[in-house]
Coordinates of C-alpha atoms in Angstrom, one line a residue:
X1064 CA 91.8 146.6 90.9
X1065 CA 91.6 150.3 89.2
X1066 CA 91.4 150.8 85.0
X1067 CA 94.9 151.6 85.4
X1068 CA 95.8 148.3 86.2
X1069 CA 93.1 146.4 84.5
X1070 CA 94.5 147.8 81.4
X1071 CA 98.4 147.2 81.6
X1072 CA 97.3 143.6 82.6
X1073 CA 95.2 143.5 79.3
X1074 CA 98.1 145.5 77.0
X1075 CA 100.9 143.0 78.7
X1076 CA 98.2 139.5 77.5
X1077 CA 97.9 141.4 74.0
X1078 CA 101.6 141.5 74.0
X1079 CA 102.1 138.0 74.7
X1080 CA 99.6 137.0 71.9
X1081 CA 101.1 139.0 69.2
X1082 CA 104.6 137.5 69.8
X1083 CA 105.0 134.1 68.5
X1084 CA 108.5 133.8 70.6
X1085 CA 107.5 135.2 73.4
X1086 CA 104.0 133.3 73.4
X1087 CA 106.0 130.3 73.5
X1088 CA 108.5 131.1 76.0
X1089 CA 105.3 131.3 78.2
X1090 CA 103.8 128.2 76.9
X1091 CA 106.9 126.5 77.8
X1092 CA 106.5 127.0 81.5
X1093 CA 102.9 125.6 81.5
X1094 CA 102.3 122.6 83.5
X1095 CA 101.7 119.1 81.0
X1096 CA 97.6 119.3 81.9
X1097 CA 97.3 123.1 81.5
X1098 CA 99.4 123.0 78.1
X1099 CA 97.2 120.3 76.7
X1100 CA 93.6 122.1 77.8
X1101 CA 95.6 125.1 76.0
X1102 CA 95.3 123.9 72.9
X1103 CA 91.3 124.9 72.5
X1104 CA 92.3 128.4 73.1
X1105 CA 93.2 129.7 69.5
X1106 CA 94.7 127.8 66.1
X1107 CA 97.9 130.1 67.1
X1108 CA 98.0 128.1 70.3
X1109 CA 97.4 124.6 68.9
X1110 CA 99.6 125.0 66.1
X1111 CA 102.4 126.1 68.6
X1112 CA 101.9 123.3 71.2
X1113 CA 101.5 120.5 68.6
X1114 CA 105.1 121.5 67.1
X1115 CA 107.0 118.8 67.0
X1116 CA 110.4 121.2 67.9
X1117 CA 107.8 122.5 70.6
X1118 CA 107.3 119.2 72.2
X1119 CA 110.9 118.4 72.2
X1120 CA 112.2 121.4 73.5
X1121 CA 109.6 121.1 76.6
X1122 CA 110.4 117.9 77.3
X1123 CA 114.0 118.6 77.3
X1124 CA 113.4 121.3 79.7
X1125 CA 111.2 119.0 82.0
X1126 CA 113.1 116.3 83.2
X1127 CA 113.3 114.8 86.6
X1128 CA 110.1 115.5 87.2
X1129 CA 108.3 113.3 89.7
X1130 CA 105.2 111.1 88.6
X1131 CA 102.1 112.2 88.6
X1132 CA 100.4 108.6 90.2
X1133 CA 101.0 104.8 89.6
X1134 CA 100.0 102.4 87.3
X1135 CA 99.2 99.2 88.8
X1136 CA 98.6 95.9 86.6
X1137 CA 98.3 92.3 87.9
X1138 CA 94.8 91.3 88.9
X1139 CA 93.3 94.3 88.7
X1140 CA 95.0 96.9 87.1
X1141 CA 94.3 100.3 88.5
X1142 CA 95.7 103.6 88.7
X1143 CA 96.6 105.6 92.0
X1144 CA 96.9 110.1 91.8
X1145 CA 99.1 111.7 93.6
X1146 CA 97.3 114.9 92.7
X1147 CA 94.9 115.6 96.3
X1148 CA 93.1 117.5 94.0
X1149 CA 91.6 114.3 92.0
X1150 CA 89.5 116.9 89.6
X1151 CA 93.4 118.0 88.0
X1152 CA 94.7 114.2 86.7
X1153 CA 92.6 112.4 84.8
X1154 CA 93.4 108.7 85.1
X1155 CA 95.3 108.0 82.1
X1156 CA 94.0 105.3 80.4
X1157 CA 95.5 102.9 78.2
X1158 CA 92.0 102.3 75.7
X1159 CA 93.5 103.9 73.4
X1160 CA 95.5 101.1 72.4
X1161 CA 92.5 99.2 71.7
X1162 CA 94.8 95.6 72.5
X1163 CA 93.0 92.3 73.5
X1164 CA 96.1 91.9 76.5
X1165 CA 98.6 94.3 78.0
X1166 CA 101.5 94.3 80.5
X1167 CA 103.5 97.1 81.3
X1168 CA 106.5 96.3 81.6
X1169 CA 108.5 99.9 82.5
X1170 CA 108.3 103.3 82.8
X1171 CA 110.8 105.7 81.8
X1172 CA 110.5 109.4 81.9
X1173 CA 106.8 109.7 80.7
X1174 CA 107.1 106.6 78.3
X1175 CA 105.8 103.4 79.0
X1176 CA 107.0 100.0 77.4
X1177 CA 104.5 97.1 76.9
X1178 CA 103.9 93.9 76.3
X1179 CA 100.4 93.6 73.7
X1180 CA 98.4 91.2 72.2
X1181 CA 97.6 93.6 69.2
X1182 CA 95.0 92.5 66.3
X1183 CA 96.6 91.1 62.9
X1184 CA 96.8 94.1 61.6
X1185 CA 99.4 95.8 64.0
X1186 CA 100.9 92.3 65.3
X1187 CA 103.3 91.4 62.6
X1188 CA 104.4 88.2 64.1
X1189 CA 103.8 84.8 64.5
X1190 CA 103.8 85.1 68.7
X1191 CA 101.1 86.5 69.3
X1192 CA 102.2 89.5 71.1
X1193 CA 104.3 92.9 70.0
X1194 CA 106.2 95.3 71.7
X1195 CA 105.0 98.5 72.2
X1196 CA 106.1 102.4 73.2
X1197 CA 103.8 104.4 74.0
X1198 CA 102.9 107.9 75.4
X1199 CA 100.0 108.0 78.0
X1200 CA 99.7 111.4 78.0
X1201 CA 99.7 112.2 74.5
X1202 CA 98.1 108.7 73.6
X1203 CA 100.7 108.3 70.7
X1204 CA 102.4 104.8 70.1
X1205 CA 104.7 102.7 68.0
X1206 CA 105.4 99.0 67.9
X1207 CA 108.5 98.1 68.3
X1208 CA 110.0 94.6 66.5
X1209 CA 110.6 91.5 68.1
X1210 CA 114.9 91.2 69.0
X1211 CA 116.6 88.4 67.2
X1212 CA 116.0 85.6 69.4
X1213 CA 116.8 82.1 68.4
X1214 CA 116.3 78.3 69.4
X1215 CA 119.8 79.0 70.5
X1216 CA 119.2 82.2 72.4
X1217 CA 116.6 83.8 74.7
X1218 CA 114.6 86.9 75.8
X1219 CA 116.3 87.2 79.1
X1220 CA 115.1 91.1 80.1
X1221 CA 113.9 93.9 77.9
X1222 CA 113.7 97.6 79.2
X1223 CA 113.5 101.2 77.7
X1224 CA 116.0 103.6 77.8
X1225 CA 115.2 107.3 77.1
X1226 CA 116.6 110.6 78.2
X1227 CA 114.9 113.8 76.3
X1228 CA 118.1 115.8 78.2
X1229 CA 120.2 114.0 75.9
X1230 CA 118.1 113.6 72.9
X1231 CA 114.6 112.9 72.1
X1232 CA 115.2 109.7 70.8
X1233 CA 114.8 106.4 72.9
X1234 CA 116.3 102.9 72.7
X1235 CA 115.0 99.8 74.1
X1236 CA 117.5 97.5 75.5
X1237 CA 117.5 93.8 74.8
X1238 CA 119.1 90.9 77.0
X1239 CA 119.6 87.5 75.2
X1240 CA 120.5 84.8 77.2
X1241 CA 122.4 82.2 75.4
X1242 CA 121.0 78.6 76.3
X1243 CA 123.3 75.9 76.7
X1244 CA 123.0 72.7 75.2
X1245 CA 124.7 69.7 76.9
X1246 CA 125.2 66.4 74.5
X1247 CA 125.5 64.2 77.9
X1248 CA 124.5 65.7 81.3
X1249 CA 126.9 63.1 83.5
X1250 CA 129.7 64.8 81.8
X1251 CA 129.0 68.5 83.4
X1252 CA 131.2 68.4 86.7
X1253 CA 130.5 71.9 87.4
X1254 CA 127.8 74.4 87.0
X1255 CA 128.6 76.2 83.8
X1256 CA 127.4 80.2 83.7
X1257 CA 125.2 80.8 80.7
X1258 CA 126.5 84.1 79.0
X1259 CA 124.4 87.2 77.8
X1260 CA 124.4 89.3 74.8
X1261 CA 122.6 93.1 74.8
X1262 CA 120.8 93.8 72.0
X1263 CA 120.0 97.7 71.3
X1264 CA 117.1 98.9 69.3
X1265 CA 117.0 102.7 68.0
X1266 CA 113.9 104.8 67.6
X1267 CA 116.1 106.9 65.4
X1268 CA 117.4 103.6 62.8
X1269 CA 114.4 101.2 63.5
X1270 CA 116.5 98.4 63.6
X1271 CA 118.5 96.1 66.4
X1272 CA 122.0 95.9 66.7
X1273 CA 124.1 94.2 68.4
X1274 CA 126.2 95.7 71.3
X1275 CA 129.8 94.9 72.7
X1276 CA 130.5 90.9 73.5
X1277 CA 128.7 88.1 75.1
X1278 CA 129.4 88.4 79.0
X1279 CA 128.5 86.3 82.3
X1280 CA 126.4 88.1 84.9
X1281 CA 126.3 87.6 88.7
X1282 CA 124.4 84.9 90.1
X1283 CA 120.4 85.7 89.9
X1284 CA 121.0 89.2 88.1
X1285 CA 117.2 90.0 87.4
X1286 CA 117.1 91.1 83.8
X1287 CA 113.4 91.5 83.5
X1288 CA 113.0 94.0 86.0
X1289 CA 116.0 97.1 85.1
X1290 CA 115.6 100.6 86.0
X1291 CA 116.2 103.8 83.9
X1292 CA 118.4 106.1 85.6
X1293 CA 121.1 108.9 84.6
X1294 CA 121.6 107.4 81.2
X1295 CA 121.9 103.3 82.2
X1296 CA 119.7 100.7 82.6
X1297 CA 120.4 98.7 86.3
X1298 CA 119.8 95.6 87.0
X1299 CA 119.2 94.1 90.6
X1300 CA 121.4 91.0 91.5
X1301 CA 121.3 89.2 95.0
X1302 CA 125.4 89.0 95.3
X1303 CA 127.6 91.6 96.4
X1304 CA 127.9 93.8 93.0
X1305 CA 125.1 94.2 90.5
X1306 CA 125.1 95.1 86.7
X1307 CA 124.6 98.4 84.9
X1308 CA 124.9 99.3 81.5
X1309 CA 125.7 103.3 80.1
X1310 CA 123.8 103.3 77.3
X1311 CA 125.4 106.1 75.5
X1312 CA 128.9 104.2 75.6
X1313 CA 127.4 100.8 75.8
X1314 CA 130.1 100.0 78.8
X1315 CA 128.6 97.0 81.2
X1316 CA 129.7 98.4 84.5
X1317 CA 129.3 96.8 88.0
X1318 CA 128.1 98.4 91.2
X1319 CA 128.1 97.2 94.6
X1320 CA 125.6 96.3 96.9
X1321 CA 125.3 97.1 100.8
X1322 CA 126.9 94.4 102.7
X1323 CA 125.2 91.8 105.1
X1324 CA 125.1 93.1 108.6
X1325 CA 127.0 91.0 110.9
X1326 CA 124.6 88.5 112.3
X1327 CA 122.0 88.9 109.0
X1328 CA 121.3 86.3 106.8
X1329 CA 124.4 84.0 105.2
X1330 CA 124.2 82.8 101.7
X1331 CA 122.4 84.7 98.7
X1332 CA 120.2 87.4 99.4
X1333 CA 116.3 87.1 98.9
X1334 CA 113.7 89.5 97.6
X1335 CA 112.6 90.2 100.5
X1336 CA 116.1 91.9 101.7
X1337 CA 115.3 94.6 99.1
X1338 CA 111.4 94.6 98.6
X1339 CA 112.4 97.9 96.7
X1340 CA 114.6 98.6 93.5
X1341 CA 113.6 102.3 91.4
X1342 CA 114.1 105.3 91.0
X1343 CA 112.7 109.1 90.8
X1344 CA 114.2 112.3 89.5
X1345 CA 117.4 110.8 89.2
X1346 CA 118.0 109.4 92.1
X1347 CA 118.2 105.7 91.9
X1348 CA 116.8 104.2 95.0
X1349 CA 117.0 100.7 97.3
X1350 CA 114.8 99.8 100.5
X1351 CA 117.0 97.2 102.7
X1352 CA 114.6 95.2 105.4
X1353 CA 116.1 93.2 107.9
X1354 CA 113.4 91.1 108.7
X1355 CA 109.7 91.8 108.6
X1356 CA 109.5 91.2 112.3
X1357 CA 111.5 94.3 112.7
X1358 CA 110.1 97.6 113.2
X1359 CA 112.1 99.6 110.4
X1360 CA 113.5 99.8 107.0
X1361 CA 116.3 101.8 105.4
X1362 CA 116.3 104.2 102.4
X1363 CA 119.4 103.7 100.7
X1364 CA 120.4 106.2 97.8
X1365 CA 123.4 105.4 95.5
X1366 CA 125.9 108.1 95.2
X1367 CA 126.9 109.7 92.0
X1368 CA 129.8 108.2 91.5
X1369 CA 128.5 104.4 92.3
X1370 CA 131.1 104.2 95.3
X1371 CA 128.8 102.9 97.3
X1372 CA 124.7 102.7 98.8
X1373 CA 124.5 105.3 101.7
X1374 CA 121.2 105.7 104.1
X1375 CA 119.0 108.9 103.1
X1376 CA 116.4 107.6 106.0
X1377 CA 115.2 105.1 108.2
X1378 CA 111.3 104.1 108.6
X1379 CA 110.1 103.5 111.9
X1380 CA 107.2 101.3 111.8
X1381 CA 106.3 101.7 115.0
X1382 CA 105.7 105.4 113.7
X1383 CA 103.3 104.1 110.8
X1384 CA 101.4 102.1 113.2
X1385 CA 100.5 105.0 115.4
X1386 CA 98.6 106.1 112.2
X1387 CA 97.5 102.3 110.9
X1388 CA 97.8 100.2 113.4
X1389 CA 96.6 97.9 110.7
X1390 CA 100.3 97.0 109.6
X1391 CA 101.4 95.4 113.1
X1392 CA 100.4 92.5 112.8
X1393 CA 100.1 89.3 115.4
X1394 CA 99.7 85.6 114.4
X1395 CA 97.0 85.3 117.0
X1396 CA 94.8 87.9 114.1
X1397 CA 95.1 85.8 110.9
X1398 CA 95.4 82.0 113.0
X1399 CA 92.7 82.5 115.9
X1400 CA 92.1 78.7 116.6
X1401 CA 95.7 78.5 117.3
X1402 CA 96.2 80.7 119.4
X1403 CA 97.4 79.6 123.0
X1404 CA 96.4 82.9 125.2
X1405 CA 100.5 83.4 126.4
X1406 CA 101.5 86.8 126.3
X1407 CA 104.1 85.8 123.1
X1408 CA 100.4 85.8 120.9
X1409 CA 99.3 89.0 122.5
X1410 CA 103.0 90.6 120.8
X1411 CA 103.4 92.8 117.2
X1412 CA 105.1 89.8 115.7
X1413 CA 105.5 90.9 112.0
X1414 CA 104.7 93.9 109.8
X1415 CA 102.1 93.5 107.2
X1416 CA 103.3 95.9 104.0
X1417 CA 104.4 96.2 101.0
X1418 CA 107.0 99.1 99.4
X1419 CA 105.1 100.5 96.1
X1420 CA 107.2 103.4 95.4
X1421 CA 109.8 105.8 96.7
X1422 CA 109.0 109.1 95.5
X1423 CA 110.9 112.5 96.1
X1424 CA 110.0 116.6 96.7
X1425 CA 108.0 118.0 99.4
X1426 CA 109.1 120.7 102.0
X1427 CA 112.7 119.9 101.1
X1428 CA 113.9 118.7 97.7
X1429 CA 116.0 115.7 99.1
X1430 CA 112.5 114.9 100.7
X1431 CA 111.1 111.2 100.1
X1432 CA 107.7 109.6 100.3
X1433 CA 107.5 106.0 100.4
X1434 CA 104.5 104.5 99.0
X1435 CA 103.3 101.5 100.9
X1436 CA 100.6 99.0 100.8
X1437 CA 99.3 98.1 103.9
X1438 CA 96.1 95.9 104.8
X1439 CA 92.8 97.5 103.3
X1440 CA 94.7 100.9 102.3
X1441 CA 97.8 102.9 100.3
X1442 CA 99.7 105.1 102.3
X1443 CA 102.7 107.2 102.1
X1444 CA 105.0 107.9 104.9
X1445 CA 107.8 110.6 105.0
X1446 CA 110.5 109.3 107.5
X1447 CA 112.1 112.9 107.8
X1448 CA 108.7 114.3 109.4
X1449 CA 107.3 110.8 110.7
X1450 CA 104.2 111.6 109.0
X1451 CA 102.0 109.4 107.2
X1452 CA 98.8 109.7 105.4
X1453 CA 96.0 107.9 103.4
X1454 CA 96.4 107.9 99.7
X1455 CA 93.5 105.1 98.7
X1456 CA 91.7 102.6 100.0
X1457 CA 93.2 99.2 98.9
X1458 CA 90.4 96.4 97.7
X1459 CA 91.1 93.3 100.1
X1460 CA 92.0 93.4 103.5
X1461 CA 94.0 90.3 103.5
X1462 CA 97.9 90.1 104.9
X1463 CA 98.7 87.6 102.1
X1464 CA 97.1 89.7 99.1
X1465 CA 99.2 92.8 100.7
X1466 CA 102.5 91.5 100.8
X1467 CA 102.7 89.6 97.8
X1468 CA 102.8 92.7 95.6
X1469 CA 105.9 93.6 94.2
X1470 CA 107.6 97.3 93.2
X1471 CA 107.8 96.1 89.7
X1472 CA 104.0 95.8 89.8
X1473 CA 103.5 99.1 89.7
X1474 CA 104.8 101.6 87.2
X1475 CA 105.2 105.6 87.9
X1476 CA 102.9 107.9 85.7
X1477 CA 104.7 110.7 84.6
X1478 CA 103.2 113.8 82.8
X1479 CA 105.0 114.3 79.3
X1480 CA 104.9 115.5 75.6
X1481 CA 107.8 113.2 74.0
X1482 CA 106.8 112.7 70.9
X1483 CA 107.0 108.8 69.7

């Protein structure tokens, strides 16, 4: 590099500095963990990127952005980084909270909602625990109040609802189930359907409301467990439509769910038809398993419109194993004394995994990893490319401890400066 340019790259930085608009044009294209590291550079910078109007419009202009890693909570919690570079993303912890019990219970755009056991002097209640909103990124929080639940009526799902495209306030979604009371059980002669009511808190009022009019809900419709996506909250049921709810018009809407092969399973559906249920960059995702004795798994996407679920991909298994052989799996490897020595033993008779995540980008936008934990290891597999790789080592090697875990066990990480 001559003076020439050595000085035009010098005149064009002084340029920058000296123009507060243009300065944070710049800043408003910095990645979350470059912007915050930023701030030591000058007061100009730290006074620009604290800015509340600063933080907004950045996080307005950053949405659908894919996580960053996974929280996972259980027994233990953890945290898995996407980053391959693991000096760029601190693990984000949650100390700063300084509670004596957490669960998360959803992410949602960079905001996580909780479930604390706060000392006395955040925990205004007589329960023990307090719901929470926090930023991981930022480290801000707010407690959020309990909803107005009765002897008469009950906590049956609570989820978060925020999209900074829209505004950068957030609601929390409430769903009370209201419990029936029978004088004389002999007089039920059929199976009455309790009814719901949604409950809607508002960052911006600070108070609960209620929303429409008490409604029944499919068979089974998991509450606990919605998902955030394109302005609704979805709810997963094991019938053939499911519930989701616009939060900006508070309509309950239904949405249907991928029919039964022919030959498949009769009756209602079990968890472990769809071992997945999420979301990432607006794209609201299901996994569909036939049976875990069957090589492959589909990766259905739900169109726009909520017509219908089409296949994005199917996972060969078979494909994964090549890599870790570790997920085929025979009875003859966890039951040795039983084994009889007849070629059926000698067989791949089930698939040892569980579906963490499905996550989207790569070569090609409409590109999808899906995260998976396998025996002893994370993984990620891209079924466009029929690659797969190691993310992290896993800390049991047992079949059991593998495929008990759950997508709702884990919670995306995504970078963020919404302010609470």
């Amino acid at each position: 590099m001559d003076d020439d340019d050595s000085l035009n790259q010098t005149s064009s930085a002084e340029m920058v500095e000296s123009n507060q608009d243009l300065l944070t044009q710049v800043l408003l294209y910095f990645p979350v963990k470059s912007l915050l590291k930023s701030k030591c550079v000058s007061k100009k910078w730290l006074s620009i990127i604290s800015d509340p109007q600063f933080s907004a419009k950045y996080t307005c202009l950053h949405v659908n952005i894919g996580p960053s890693g996974l929280y996972f909570y259980g027994s233990p919690f953890g945290f898995l980084n996407f980053d391959t570079n693991r000096n760029m993303l601190k693990v984000p912890s949650l100390s700063f909270l300084n509670v004596s019990g957490i669960e998360i219970l959803q992410s949602c755009n960079g905001l996580l909602l909780l479930l604390c056991s706060f000392s006395s002097q955040y925990n205004n209640n007589s329960s023990g625990f307090t719901y929470c909103v926090c930023n991981p990124t930022t480290k801000n929080f707010v407690t959020v109040p309990l909803p107005n639940a009765t002897a008469n009526r009950s906590i049956a799902g609570i989820n978060l609802a925020f999209d900074p495209s829209k505004s950068s306030c957030y609601e929390v979604i409430c769903v009370l189930m209201n419990n029936m009371q029978y004088p004389d059980l002999n007089e039920i002669e059929h199976l009455v359907s309790p009814t719901y009511q949604i409950e809607i808190f508002s960052s911006e009022t600070k108070a609960w409301t209620l929303s429409g009019d008490p409604f029944e809900a499919p068979h089974y419709t998991d509450f606990e467990h919605g998902v955030f996506c394109n302005g609704a909250i979805h709810w997963l049921s094991p019938t053939d439509v499911s519930l989701y709810f616009d939060v900006e018009t508070e309509r309950l809407e239904t949405m249907p769910m991928p029919r039964i092969q022919t030959g498949g399973p009769s009756g209602f559906w079990s968890s472990q038809r769809f071992p997945y249920f999420g979301q990432c960059s607006g794209h609201l995702h299901l996994v569909e398993v036939d049976s875990i004795s069957k090589p492959r798994f589909h990766v259905l996407e739900m169109k726009s419109d909520y017509s219908c679920w089409h296949i994005k991909y199917y996972v060969n298994l078979n494909n994964v194993a090549s890599d870790f052989p570790e997920i085929a799996r025979r009875y003859m490897d966890e039951f040795p004394n039983l084994a009889m020595n007849n070629p059926e033993d000698f067989r791949v008779q089930y698939y040892a995994y569980s579906i963490l995540s499905v996550v989207r980008g790569g070569e090609k936008e409409d590109d999808v990893e899906v995260v998976m934990l396998i025996p002893g290891k994370i993984i990620s597999h891209n079924p466009r490319l029929n690659t797969s790789r190691l993310l992290s080592s896993w800390r049991a090697n047992n079949v059991y401890d593998c495929m008990q875990y759950k997508w709702y066990h884990v919670c995306q990480y995504v970078e963020s400066l919404a302010s609470l």
